[in-house]
Coordinates of C-alpha atoms in Angstrom, one line a residue:
Chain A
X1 CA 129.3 72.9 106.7
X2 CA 128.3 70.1 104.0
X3 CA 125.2 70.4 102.0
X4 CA 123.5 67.8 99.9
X5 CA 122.3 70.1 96.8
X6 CA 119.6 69.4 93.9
X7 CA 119.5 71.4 91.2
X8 CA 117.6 71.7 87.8
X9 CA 119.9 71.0 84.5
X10 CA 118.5 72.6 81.5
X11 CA 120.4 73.1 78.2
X12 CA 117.7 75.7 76.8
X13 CA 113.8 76.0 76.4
X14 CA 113.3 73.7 73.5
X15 CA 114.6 71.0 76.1
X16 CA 113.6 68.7 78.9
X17 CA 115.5 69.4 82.3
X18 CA 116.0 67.4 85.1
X19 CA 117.2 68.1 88.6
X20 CA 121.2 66.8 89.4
X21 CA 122.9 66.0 92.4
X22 CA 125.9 67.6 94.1
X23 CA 127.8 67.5 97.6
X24 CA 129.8 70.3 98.7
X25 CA 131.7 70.4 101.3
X26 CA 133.7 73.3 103.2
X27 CA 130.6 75.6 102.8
X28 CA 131.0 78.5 105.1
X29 CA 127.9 79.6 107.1
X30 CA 128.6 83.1 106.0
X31 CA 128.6 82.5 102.4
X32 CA 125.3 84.4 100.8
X33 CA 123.7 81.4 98.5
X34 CA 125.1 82.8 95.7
X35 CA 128.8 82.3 96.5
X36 CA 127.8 79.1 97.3
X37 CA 126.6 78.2 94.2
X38 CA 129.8 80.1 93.1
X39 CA 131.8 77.6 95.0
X40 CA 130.2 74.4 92.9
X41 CA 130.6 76.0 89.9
X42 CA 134.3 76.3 90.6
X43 CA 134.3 72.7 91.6
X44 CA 132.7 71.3 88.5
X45 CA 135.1 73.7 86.1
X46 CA 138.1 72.1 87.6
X47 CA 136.6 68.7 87.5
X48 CA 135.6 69.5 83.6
X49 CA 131.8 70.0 84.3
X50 CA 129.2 72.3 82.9
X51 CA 128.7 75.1 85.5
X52 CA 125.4 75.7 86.8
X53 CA 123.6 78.8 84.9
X54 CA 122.2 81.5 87.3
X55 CA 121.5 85.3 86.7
X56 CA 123.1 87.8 89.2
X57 CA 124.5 91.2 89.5
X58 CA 124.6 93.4 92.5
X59 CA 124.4 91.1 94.9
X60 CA 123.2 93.3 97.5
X61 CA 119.7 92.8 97.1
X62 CA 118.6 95.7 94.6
X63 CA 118.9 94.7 91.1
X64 CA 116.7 92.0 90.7
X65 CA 118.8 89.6 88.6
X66 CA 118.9 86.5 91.2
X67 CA 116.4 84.5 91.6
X68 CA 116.0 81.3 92.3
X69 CA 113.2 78.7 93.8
X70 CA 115.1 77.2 97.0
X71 CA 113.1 74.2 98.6
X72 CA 109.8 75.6 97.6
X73 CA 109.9 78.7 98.4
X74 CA 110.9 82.0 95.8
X75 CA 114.3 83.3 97.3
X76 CA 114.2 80.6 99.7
X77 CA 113.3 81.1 103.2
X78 CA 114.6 84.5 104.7
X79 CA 111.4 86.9 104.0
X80 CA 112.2 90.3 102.9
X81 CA 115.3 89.6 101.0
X82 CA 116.7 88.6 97.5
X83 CA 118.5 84.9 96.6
X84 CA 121.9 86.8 97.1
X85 CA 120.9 88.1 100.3
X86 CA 120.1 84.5 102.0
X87 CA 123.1 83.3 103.8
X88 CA 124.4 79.6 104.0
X89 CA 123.6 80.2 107.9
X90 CA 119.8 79.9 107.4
X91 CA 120.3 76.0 106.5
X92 CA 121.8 73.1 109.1
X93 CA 125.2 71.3 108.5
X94 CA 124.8 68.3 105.6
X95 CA 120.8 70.1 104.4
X96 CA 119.5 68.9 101.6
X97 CA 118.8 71.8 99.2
X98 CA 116.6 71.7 96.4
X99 CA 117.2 74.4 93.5
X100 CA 114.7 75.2 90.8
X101 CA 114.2 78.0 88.3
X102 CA 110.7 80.2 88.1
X103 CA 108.2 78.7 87.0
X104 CA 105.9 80.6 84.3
X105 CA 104.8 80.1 81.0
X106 CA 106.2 83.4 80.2
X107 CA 108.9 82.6 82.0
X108 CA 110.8 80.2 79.1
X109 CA 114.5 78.4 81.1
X110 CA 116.9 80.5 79.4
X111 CA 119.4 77.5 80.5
X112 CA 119.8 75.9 84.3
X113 CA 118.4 78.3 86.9
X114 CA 118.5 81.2 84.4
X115 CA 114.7 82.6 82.2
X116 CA 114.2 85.0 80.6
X117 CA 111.6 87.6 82.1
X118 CA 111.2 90.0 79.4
X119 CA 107.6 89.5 79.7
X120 CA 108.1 91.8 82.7
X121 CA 109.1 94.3 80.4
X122 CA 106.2 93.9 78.1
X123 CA 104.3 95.1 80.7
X124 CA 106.7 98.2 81.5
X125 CA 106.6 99.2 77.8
X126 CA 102.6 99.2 78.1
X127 CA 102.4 102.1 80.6
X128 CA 105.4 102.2 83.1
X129 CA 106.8 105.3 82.4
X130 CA 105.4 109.7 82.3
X131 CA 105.4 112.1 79.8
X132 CA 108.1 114.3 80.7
X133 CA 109.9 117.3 78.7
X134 CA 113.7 116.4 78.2
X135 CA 116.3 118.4 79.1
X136 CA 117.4 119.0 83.2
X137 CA 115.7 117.8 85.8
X138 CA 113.1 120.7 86.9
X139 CA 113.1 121.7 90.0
X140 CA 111.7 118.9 92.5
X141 CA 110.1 121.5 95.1
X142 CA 107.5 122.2 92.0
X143 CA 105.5 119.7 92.7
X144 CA 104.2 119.7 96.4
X145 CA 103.3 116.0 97.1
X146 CA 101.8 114.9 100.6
X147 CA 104.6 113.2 102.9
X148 CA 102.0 109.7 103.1
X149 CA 101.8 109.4 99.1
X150 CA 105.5 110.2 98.3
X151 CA 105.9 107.0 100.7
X152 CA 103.4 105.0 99.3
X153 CA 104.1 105.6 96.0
X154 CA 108.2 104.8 97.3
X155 CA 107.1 101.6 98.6
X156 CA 105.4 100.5 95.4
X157 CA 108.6 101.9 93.4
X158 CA 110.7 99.3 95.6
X159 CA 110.0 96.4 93.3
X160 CA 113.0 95.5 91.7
X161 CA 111.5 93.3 89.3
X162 CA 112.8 90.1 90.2
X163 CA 109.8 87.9 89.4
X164 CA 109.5 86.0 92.7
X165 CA 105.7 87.4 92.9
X166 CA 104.9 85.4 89.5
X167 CA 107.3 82.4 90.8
X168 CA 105.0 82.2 94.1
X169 CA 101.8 82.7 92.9
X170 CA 99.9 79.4 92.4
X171 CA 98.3 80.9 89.3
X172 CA 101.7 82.2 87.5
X173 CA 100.1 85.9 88.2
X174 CA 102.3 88.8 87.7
X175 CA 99.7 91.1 89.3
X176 CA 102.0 92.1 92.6
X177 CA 105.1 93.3 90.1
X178 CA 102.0 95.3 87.7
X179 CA 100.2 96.5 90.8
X180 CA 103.6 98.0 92.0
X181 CA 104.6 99.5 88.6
X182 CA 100.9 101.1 88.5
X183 CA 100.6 102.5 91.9
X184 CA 104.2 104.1 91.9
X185 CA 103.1 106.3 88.7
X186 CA 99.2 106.6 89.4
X187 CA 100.0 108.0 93.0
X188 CA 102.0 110.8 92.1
X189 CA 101.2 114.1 90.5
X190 CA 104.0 113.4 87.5
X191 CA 101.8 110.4 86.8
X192 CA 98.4 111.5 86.7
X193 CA 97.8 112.4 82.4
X194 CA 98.4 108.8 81.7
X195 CA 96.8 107.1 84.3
X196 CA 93.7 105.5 83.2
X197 CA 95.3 104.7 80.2
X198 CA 98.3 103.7 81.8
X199 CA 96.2 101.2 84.1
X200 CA 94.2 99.5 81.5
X201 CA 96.8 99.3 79.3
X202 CA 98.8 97.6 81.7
X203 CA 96.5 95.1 83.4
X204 CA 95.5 93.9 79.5
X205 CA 99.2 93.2 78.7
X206 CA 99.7 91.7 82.4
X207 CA 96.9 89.2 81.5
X208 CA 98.0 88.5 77.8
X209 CA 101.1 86.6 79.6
X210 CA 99.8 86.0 83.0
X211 CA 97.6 84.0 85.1
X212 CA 95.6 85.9 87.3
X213 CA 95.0 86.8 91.2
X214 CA 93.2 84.8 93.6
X215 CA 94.5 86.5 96.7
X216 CA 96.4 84.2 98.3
X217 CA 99.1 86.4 99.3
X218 CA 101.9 84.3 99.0
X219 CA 103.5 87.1 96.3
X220 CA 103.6 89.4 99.4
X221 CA 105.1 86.5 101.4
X222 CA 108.4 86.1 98.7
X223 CA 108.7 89.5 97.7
X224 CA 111.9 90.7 98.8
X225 CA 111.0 94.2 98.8
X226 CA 107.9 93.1 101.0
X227 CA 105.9 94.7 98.9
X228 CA 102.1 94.5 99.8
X229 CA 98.9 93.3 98.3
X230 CA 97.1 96.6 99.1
X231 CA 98.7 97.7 96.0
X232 CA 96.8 95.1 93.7
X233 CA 93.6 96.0 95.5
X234 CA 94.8 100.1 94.5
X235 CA 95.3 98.4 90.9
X236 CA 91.6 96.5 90.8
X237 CA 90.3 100.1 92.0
X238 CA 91.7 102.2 89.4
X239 CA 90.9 99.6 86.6
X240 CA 87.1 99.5 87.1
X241 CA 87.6 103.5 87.5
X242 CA 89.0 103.5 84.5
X243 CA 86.2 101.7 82.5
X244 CA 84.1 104.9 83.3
X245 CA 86.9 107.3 83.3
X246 CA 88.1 106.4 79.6
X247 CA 84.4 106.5 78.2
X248 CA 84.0 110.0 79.6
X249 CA 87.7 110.9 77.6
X250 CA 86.3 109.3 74.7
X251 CA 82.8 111.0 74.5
X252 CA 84.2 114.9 75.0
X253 CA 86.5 114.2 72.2
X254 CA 83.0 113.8 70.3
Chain B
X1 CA 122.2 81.8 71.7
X2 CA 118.5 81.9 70.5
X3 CA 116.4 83.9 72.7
X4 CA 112.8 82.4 73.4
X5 CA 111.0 85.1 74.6
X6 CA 107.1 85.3 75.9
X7 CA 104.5 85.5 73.3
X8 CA 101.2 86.7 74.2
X9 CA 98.4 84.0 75.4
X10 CA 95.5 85.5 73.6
X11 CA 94.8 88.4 71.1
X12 CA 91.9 90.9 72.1
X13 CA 89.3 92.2 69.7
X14 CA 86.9 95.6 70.4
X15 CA 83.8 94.6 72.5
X16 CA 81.4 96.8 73.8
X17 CA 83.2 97.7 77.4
X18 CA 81.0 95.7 79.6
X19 CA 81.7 92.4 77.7
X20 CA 85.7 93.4 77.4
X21 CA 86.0 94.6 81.0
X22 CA 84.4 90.9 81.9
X23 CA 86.9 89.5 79.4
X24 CA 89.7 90.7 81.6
X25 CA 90.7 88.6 84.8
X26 CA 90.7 91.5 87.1
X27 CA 87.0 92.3 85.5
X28 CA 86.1 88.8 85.9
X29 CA 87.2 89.2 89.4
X30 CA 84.8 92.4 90.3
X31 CA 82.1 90.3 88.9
X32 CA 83.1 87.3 91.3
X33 CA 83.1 90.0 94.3
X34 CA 80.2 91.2 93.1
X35 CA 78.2 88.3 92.9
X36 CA 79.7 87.2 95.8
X37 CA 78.1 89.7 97.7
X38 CA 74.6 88.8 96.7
X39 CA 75.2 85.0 97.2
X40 CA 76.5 86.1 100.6
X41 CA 73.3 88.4 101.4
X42 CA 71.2 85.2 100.2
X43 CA 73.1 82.6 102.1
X44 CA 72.2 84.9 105.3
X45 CA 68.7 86.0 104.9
X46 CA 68.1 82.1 103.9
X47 CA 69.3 81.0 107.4
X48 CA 68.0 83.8 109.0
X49 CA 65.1 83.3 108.1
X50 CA 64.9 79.5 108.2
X51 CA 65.5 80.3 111.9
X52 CA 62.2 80.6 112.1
X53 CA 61.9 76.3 112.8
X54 CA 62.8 77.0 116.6
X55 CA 59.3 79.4 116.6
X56 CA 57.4 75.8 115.5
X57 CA 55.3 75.0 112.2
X58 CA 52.6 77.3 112.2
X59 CA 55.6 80.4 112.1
X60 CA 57.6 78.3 109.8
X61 CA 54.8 77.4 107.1
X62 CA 53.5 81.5 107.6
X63 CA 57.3 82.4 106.6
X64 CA 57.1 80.1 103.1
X65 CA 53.3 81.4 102.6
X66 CA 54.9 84.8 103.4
X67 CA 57.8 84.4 100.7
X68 CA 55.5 83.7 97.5
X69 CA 53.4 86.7 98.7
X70 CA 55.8 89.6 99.0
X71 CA 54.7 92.7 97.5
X72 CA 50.6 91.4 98.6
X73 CA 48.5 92.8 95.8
X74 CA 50.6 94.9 94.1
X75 CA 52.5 92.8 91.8
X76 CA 51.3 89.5 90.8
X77 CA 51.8 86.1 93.1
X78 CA 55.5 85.0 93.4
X79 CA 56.8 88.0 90.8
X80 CA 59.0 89.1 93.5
X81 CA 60.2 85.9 94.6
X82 CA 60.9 85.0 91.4
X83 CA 62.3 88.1 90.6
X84 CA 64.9 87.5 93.5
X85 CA 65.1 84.0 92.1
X86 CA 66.1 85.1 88.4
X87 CA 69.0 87.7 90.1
X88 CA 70.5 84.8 92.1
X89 CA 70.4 82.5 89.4
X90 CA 72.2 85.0 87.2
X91 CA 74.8 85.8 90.4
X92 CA 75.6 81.7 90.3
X93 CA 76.3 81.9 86.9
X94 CA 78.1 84.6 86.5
X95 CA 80.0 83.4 89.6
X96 CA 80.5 80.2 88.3
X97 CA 81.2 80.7 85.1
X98 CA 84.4 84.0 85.9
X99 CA 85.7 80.8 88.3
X100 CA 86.0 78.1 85.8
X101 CA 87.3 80.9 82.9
X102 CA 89.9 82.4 85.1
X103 CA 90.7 78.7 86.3
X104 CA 91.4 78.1 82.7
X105 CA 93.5 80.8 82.7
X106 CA 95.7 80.3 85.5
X107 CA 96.4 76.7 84.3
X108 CA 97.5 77.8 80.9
X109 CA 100.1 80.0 83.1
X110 CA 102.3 77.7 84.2
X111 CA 102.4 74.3 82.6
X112 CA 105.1 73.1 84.0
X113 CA 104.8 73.1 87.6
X114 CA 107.4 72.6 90.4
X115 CA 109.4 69.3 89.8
X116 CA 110.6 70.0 93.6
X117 CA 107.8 70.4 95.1
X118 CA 106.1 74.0 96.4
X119 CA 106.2 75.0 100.1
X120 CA 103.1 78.0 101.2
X121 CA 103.7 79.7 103.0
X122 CA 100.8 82.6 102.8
X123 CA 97.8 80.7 101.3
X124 CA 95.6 79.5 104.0
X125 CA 93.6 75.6 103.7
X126 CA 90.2 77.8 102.8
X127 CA 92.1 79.9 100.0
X128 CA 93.4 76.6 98.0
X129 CA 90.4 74.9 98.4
X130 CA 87.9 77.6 97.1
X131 CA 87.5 75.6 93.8
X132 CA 86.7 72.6 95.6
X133 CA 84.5 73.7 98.1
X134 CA 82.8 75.6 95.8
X135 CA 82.1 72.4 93.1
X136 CA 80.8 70.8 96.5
X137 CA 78.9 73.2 97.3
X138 CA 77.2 73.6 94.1
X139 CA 76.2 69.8 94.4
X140 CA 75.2 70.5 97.8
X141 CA 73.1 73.1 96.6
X142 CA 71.2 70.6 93.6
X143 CA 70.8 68.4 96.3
X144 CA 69.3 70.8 98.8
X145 CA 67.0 71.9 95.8
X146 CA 65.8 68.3 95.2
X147 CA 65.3 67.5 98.6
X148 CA 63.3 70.7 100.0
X149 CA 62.1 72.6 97.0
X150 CA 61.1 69.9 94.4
X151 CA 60.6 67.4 97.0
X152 CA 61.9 64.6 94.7
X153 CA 64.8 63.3 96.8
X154 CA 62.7 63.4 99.8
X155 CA 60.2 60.5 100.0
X156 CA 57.7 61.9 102.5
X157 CA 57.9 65.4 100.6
X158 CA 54.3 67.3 101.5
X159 CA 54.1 70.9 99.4
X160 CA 53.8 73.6 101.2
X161 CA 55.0 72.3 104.2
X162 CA 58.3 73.2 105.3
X163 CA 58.5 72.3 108.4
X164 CA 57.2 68.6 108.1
X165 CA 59.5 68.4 105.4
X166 CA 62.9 69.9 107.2
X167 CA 62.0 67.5 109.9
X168 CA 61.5 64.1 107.5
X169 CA 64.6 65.5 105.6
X170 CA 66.8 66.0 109.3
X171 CA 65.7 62.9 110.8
X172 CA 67.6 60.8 107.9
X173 CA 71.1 60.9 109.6
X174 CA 72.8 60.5 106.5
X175 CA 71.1 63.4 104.6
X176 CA 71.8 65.2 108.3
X177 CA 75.7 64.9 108.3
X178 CA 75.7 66.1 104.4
X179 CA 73.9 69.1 105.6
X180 CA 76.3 69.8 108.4
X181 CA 79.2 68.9 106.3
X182 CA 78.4 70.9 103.1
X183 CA 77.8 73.7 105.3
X184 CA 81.0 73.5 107.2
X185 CA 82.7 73.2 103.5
X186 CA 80.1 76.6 102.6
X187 CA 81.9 78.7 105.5
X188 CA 85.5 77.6 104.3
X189 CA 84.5 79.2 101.4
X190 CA 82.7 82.0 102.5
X191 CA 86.0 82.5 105.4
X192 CA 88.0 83.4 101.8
X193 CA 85.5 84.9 99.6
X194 CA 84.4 87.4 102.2
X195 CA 87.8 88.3 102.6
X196 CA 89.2 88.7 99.3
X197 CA 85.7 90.2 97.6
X198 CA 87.2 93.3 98.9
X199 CA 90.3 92.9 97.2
X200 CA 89.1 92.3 94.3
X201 CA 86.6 95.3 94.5
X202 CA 89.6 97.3 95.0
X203 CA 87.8 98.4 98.1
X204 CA 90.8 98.1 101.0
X205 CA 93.2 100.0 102.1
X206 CA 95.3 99.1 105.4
X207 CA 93.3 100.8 107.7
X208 CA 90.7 98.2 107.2
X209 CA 92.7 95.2 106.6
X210 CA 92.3 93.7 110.0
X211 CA 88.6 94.3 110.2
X212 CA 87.9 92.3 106.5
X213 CA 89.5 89.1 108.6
X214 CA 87.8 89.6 111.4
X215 CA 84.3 90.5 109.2
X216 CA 85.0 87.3 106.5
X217 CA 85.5 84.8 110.0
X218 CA 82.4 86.8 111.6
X219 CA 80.4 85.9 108.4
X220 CA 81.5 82.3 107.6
X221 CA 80.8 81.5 111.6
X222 CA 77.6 83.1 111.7
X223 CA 76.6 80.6 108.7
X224 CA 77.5 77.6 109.9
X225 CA 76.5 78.1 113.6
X226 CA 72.9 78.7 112.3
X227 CA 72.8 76.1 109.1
X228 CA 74.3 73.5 111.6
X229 CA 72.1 74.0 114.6
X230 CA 69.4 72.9 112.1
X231 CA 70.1 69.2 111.4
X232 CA 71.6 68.7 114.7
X233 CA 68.3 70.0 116.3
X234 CA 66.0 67.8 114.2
X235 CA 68.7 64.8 115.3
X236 CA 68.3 65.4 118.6
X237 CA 64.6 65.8 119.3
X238 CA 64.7 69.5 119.8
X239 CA 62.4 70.0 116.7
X240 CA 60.2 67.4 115.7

């Protein structure tokens, strides 16, 4: 199959992009996106080109390196799966295809398709992790957790922090990605000393790089891990908790 | 390579916790649901009672008398009413004011928007529009004010009596269709904000996902059937 692509050319973040043309020919249908983008690169190398710049690594849809706005839409238009798990298959013969990086403040174009999320891990560094003892893993029958929160809590812990939540939202929110982080920790046993904390701590360095959530769902719609809103709603809940809960900490320490 | 890596958007300073919980977004966004929820129990004991047009003038007039006289002789003429008054006054501008802050917000978050365009394919015509709908309806609203409670945009306005002046308002068509199209714009928003207040409240879980829709479209139709039905009814000849 042929396809008619238009992708974004950026040299780095101090500089303008624009978007470039390219036809490819002799795509196969079973190619995953990435291979096809693969497949220009190798044809403007020999033809003494820039390649295109695009993060990957597993490609198998659990690493959360790809990432890329296709036609509008964050990992283009297969729900429930990552850039590298779309296959040429889901486009017609001779489509055109229009390639764009995240967009995000904190989201600066590293170069091409490629930014740089580390305000993600701003975020993580705020709250996403227990207090734990070092040494071997303790026995994991210790803990008796109820079958329906070990699969909540999983299904928050899914996010691979790709950054296609903050890509869809109309306001550049990252409140999907935190809500996950949060609810995967405050859920469980292991992550109940920090909680509060954990959740104000996080929301407050979510909104120092984000915009913020007006429920229009479409984070749910591009996450590839499906991840669902019910999680920020678990976030909003244990934030306003946590404006009474902190107090009370802060008054019996006198 | 240089790395050019996020810098915060703002710095925070120690506020007493109900003005720094309403500095944060997701703060600002309980006090929107909130709000919301008394602007929503306004909205419908407003047309509820404003209903009472179809009983004829004498029940309509008794319900305004009735209004400025709630609590009889215990609390002094209109305290109540304009006790209700000051609380919805202070729900608008709260509400008004944690929309045009977070809007702000959320425009400083991406400055650079999609060169190639965006494709939705979650957010619904009523979710995109709530800033719209809700500026509208605010004008709606100063308008509504002017032409039933002040009586200055209404020539043949007689005080302290509602129903001649609902019916002199009505019978303008013009001033008609702005009624029934600013309500129709007023259930858009109230089709979203009913649904998402409990989101924001952090009030869902899935069990009662299903039922918000079906409560938010409830609401929002409930509204406009009985804001509508006035205008149209005065248009008609049903009320005169």
């Amino acid at each position: 199959m042929r396809v008619h692509l238009k992708i974004w050319r950026q040299k780095n973040a101090r500089t303008e992009g624009a978007f470039a043309e390219y036809d490819l020919d002799n795509v196969s249908h079973e190619m995953s996106f990435l291979e096809m983008l693969d497949v220009l690169n190798e044809q403007l190398i020999s033809g003494g080109q820039e390649p295109v710049a695009f993060d990957s690594d597993c490609r198998e849809g659990i690493c959360g390196m790809c990432g890329v706005m296709i036609n509008g839409e964050a990992h283009g238009p297969q729900r429930g799966t990552a850039t590298c798990q779309l296959h040429m298959r889901k486009f017609s013969d001779g489509a055109h295809i229009t390639v764009e990086p995240w967009r995000s403040r904190s989201f600066p174009v590293n170069k091409d398709l490629s930014v740089d999320r580390s305000a993600l891990d701003r975020i993580i560094e705020a709250g996403g992790y227990i207090t734990a003892p070092t040494g071997s893993a303790p026995e994991a029958n210790l803990i008796p957790v109820p079958k329906e929160v070990s699969d909540a809590a999983f299904d928050a812990a899914a996010c691979i922090g790709c950054g296609a939540c903050v890509a869809a939202c109309p306001n550049g929110a990252a409140n999907l990605f935190t809500a996950a982080k949060i609810a995967h920790l405050n859920l469980l046993p292991q992550g109940q000393p920090e909680r509060w904390s954990r959740v104000v701590r996080m929301v407050e360095t979510m909104e120092d790089h984000f915009g913020s959530c007006t429920n229009y769902g479409e984070c749910q719609a591009a996450c590839p891990k499906e991840i669902s809103i019910d999680y920020i709603a678990y976030m909003n809940r244990d934030f306003v908790k946590a404006q009474l809960k902190n107090r009370r900490l802060i008054a019996q320490r006198g | 390579m240089t790395s050019a890596t996020s810098t915060p958007v703002r710095t925070r300073r120690n506020l007493p916790w109900p003005i720094a919980f309403y500095q944060t977004a997701v703060g600002k966004k309980w006090v929107m649901a909130v709000t919301g929820i008394i602007l929503l129990g306004f909205v419908l004991v407003h047309m509820v009672g404003n209903l009472k047009m179809y009983l004829g003038e004498t029940d309509l007039n008794k319900y305004g008398v009735a209004l400025r006289e709630i609590g009889g002789d215990l609390v002094p003429h209109t305290s109540i009413l304009w006790a209700v008054r000051s609380l919805l006054i202070l729900a608008f501008v709260l509400h008004i004011h944690a929309a045009a802050t977070l809007t702000a917000m959320n425009r400083k978050a991406r400055p650079v928007g999609y060169k190639g365009g965006r494709h939705y394919v979650a957010a619904n015509y009523a979710a995109r529009t709530m800033r719209m709908t809700g500026v509208i309806v605010l004008l709606y609203l100063l308008f509504h004010l002017m032409d039933l409670t002040w009586g200055n945009a209404n020539p043949n306005f007689v005080h302290g009596e509602p129903y001649h002046n609902v019916v002199e308002s009505f019978s303008r068509a013009p001033v008609a269709v702005v009624y029934i199209i600013a309500n129709i714009l007023l259930g858009i928003h109230i089709y979203h904000g009913a649904w998402s207040m409990f989101q924001s409240l952090g009030w869902n879980n899935p069990r009662i996902n299903a039922a918000r829709r079906w409560f938010a479209t409830a609401f929002a139709a409930l509204i406009v059937i009985g804001n509508v039905s006035m205008p149209i009814a005065v248009l008609a000849g049903v009320v005169s």
